Amino acid sequence: MPSPRPVSLTARALGVALLLSGVPAVTATAATSGPAAAPTVTAAEVMPHLQALQQIADRNGGNRAHGTRGYAESVAYVKQALDRAGFRTQLHRFWHDGKVGDNLIADWPGGDPNHVLLVGAHLDSVPMGPGINDNGSGSAAVLTTALQVAKAKSKPERHLRFAWWGAEELGMVGSADYVKNLPPTGRKAIDLYLNLDQAGSRNVQQYLVVKDPKNGGSAAFQAFENWFGARGLATFDIPLDSSDNQPFGDAGIPSSGFSSGVSDCLHSACDNLANVDPATQEISTNALIGVVWQFAAKTPATTTPVTSRS
Ligand code: ZN
């Protein structure tokens, strides 16, 4: 991770100065961070992915669990969207409990292969339900972010890789398998891992942001804190032992990410489409897009992006 740039205060002051002088404030962001400001999406662009995952569960016994047809169809759905958008996709196969599982890995062509920003979410549900908040919501946010990268024809400094993990519900099995099978150079190349697990919870009190100072994830943690803080949304920091962050942390790879919190329907049949709040889903997706855009640069601007454009 690069150390925070000392220009942040200057940049903020510059933004204020430009605002006061009537020059569009977005110029300040562009001038100080290089790449274009992050795009934003509406719930209408994310929810169709959750509808698709719900339909997959509905026609496969009500779930999308490891080793089931529901999981395989979930992978096929996400892969098809990525392939159409120009990603290089691969399935990384693993076995667990005598059943086959796949991690879906999608690389956006370009960027420095020795400096990778990896963004992931688990795509499996538990057998008891369709897993739409846990974790169709995170999966849909990561997919939407990837599709925004393609739509913007991004030319990031870092290489961007997106991942959908299998068998998280059985103990982060898929992500652990991926980390375990990385060659030392591949492991070293991952500058940062960002994880989303439950991104559309109803009645959100706080966004739970993963804090990993030990491995160097503090800059990304702070970026999420800033993103939510700038919008008046409360946060609470959590350690990285609750989701697919853990295998990365165990391997010394810096990570962050967040969750919108556990719902009453966690791991139940009622974790369906109605268990996701489209407004939360929209916020979570835009938070992820915002932070991915920042860390696509090797030296991310530490200022909160100016959002005063109409
Ligand atoms: Zn989960």
Coordinates of C-alpha atoms in Angstrom, one line a residue, residues 88-228:
R88 CA -11.3 -12.6 -19.1
T89 CA -13.1 -15.1 -16.9
Q90 CA -11.9 -18.3 -15.4
L91 CA -13.4 -21.0 -13.1
H92 CA -11.1 -22.2 -10.3
R93 CA -12.4 -25.6 -9.3
F94 CA -12.2 -27.0 -5.8
W95 CA -13.7 -29.9 -3.9
H96 CA -15.3 -29.8 -0.5
D97 CA -17.6 -32.3 1.3
G98 CA -17.3 -34.5 -1.8
K99 CA -18.9 -31.9 -4.0
V100 CA -17.4 -29.7 -6.6
G101 CA -17.3 -25.9 -6.2
D102 CA -16.1 -23.1 -8.4
N103 CA -14.6 -19.7 -7.7
L104 CA -15.3 -17.3 -10.6
I105 CA -12.3 -15.0 -11.3
A106 CA -12.7 -12.1 -13.8
D107 CA -9.7 -10.0 -15.0
W108 CA -10.1 -6.7 -16.6
P109 CA -7.5 -6.5 -19.4
G110 CA -4.7 -4.0 -18.6
G111 CA -3.2 -2.4 -15.6
D112 CA 0.1 -3.4 -13.8
P113 CA 0.0 -7.1 -13.2
N114 CA 2.4 -6.6 -10.3
H115 CA -0.1 -4.3 -8.6
V116 CA -3.5 -6.0 -8.4
L117 CA -6.7 -4.6 -6.8
L118 CA -8.9 -7.7 -6.1
V119 CA -12.6 -7.2 -5.2
G120 CA -14.7 -10.2 -4.1
A121 CA -17.9 -11.5 -2.6
H122 CA -19.2 -15.0 -1.8
L123 CA -21.8 -16.3 -4.2
D124 CA -23.0 -19.3 -2.3
S125 CA -26.0 -19.4 0.0
V126 CA -26.8 -21.8 2.8
P127 CA -29.1 -24.8 2.0
M128 CA -31.9 -23.2 4.1
G129 CA -32.6 -20.3 1.8
P130 CA -31.9 -18.3 -1.4
G131 CA -29.2 -16.1 0.2
I132 CA -30.3 -12.9 -1.5
N133 CA -28.9 -10.5 1.2
D134 CA -26.3 -13.1 2.2
N135 CA -24.7 -12.8 -0.2
G136 CA -26.5 -12.2 -3.5
S137 CA -26.3 -8.5 -2.5
G138 CA -22.5 -8.4 -2.2
S139 CA -22.2 -10.5 -5.4
A140 CA -24.5 -8.1 -7.2
A141 CA -22.6 -5.0 -6.0
V142 CA -19.3 -6.5 -7.1
L143 CA -20.8 -7.5 -10.5
T144 CA -22.2 -4.0 -11.0
T145 CA -18.8 -2.5 -10.1
A146 CA -17.1 -4.7 -12.6
L147 CA -19.6 -3.8 -15.3
Q148 CA -19.1 -0.1 -14.5
V149 CA -15.3 -0.6 -15.1
A150 CA -16.1 -2.1 -18.5
K151 CA -18.7 0.6 -19.3
A152 CA -16.1 3.4 -18.5
K153 CA -13.5 1.6 -20.6
S154 CA -11.3 2.0 -17.6
K155 CA -7.5 2.1 -18.0
P156 CA -6.5 1.7 -14.4
E157 CA -3.0 1.8 -13.1
R158 CA -3.5 -1.2 -11.0
H159 CA -4.7 -4.4 -12.6
L160 CA -8.4 -5.0 -11.6
R161 CA -9.6 -8.5 -10.7
F162 CA -13.0 -9.5 -9.5
A163 CA -13.9 -12.7 -7.7
W164 CA -17.0 -14.6 -6.6
W165 CA -16.2 -17.2 -4.0
G166 CA -17.7 -20.6 -3.5
A167 CA -18.5 -22.4 -0.2
E168 CA -17.9 -19.4 2.1
E169 CA -20.8 -20.6 4.2
L170 CA -18.8 -23.8 5.0
G171 CA -15.9 -21.8 6.3
M172 CA -14.4 -19.5 3.6
V173 CA -13.5 -22.6 1.6
G174 CA -13.4 -21.1 -1.9
S175 CA -11.4 -18.0 -1.0
A176 CA -9.0 -20.0 1.2
D177 CA -8.5 -22.4 -1.8
Y178 CA -7.7 -19.4 -4.0
V179 CA -5.2 -17.9 -1.6
K180 CA -3.6 -21.3 -0.9
N181 CA -3.0 -21.9 -4.6
L182 CA -1.6 -18.5 -5.4
P183 CA 2.1 -18.7 -6.4
P184 CA 4.3 -16.5 -4.1
T185 CA 4.6 -13.9 -6.9
G186 CA 0.8 -13.8 -7.4
R187 CA 0.2 -13.4 -3.7
K188 CA 2.7 -10.6 -3.5
A189 CA 1.1 -8.9 -6.5
I190 CA -2.2 -8.3 -4.7
D191 CA -1.9 -4.9 -3.2
L192 CA -5.4 -4.9 -1.7
Y193 CA -8.4 -7.2 -1.3
L194 CA -11.9 -5.7 -0.9
N195 CA -14.8 -7.8 0.3
L196 CA -18.6 -7.4 0.5
D197 CA -20.7 -9.7 2.6
Q198 CA -24.3 -8.5 3.0
A199 CA -24.8 -5.2 1.2
G200 CA -28.5 -4.7 1.1
S201 CA -29.7 -5.2 4.7
R202 CA -33.0 -3.6 5.8
N203 CA -33.0 -1.1 8.7
V204 CA -29.3 -0.4 8.5
Q205 CA -28.0 1.2 11.7
Q206 CA -24.3 1.3 10.8
Y207 CA -22.1 0.1 7.9
L208 CA -19.6 -2.3 9.4
V209 CA -16.2 -1.5 7.8
V210 CA -13.4 -4.1 7.9
K211 CA -10.4 -2.8 9.7
D212 CA -7.1 -4.5 9.1
P213 CA -4.2 -2.3 10.3
K214 CA -1.9 -5.3 10.8
N215 CA -1.6 -6.1 7.1
G216 CA -1.7 -2.6 5.9
G217 CA -5.4 -2.2 5.0
S218 CA -5.8 1.1 6.8
A219 CA -5.9 3.3 3.7
A220 CA -8.8 1.4 2.3
F221 CA -10.6 1.3 5.6
Q222 CA -10.2 5.0 5.8
A223 CA -11.5 5.4 2.3
F224 CA -14.7 3.6 3.1
E225 CA -15.0 5.6 6.4
N226 CA -14.7 8.8 4.4
W227 CA -17.2 7.7 1.8
F228 CA -19.9 6.9 4.3

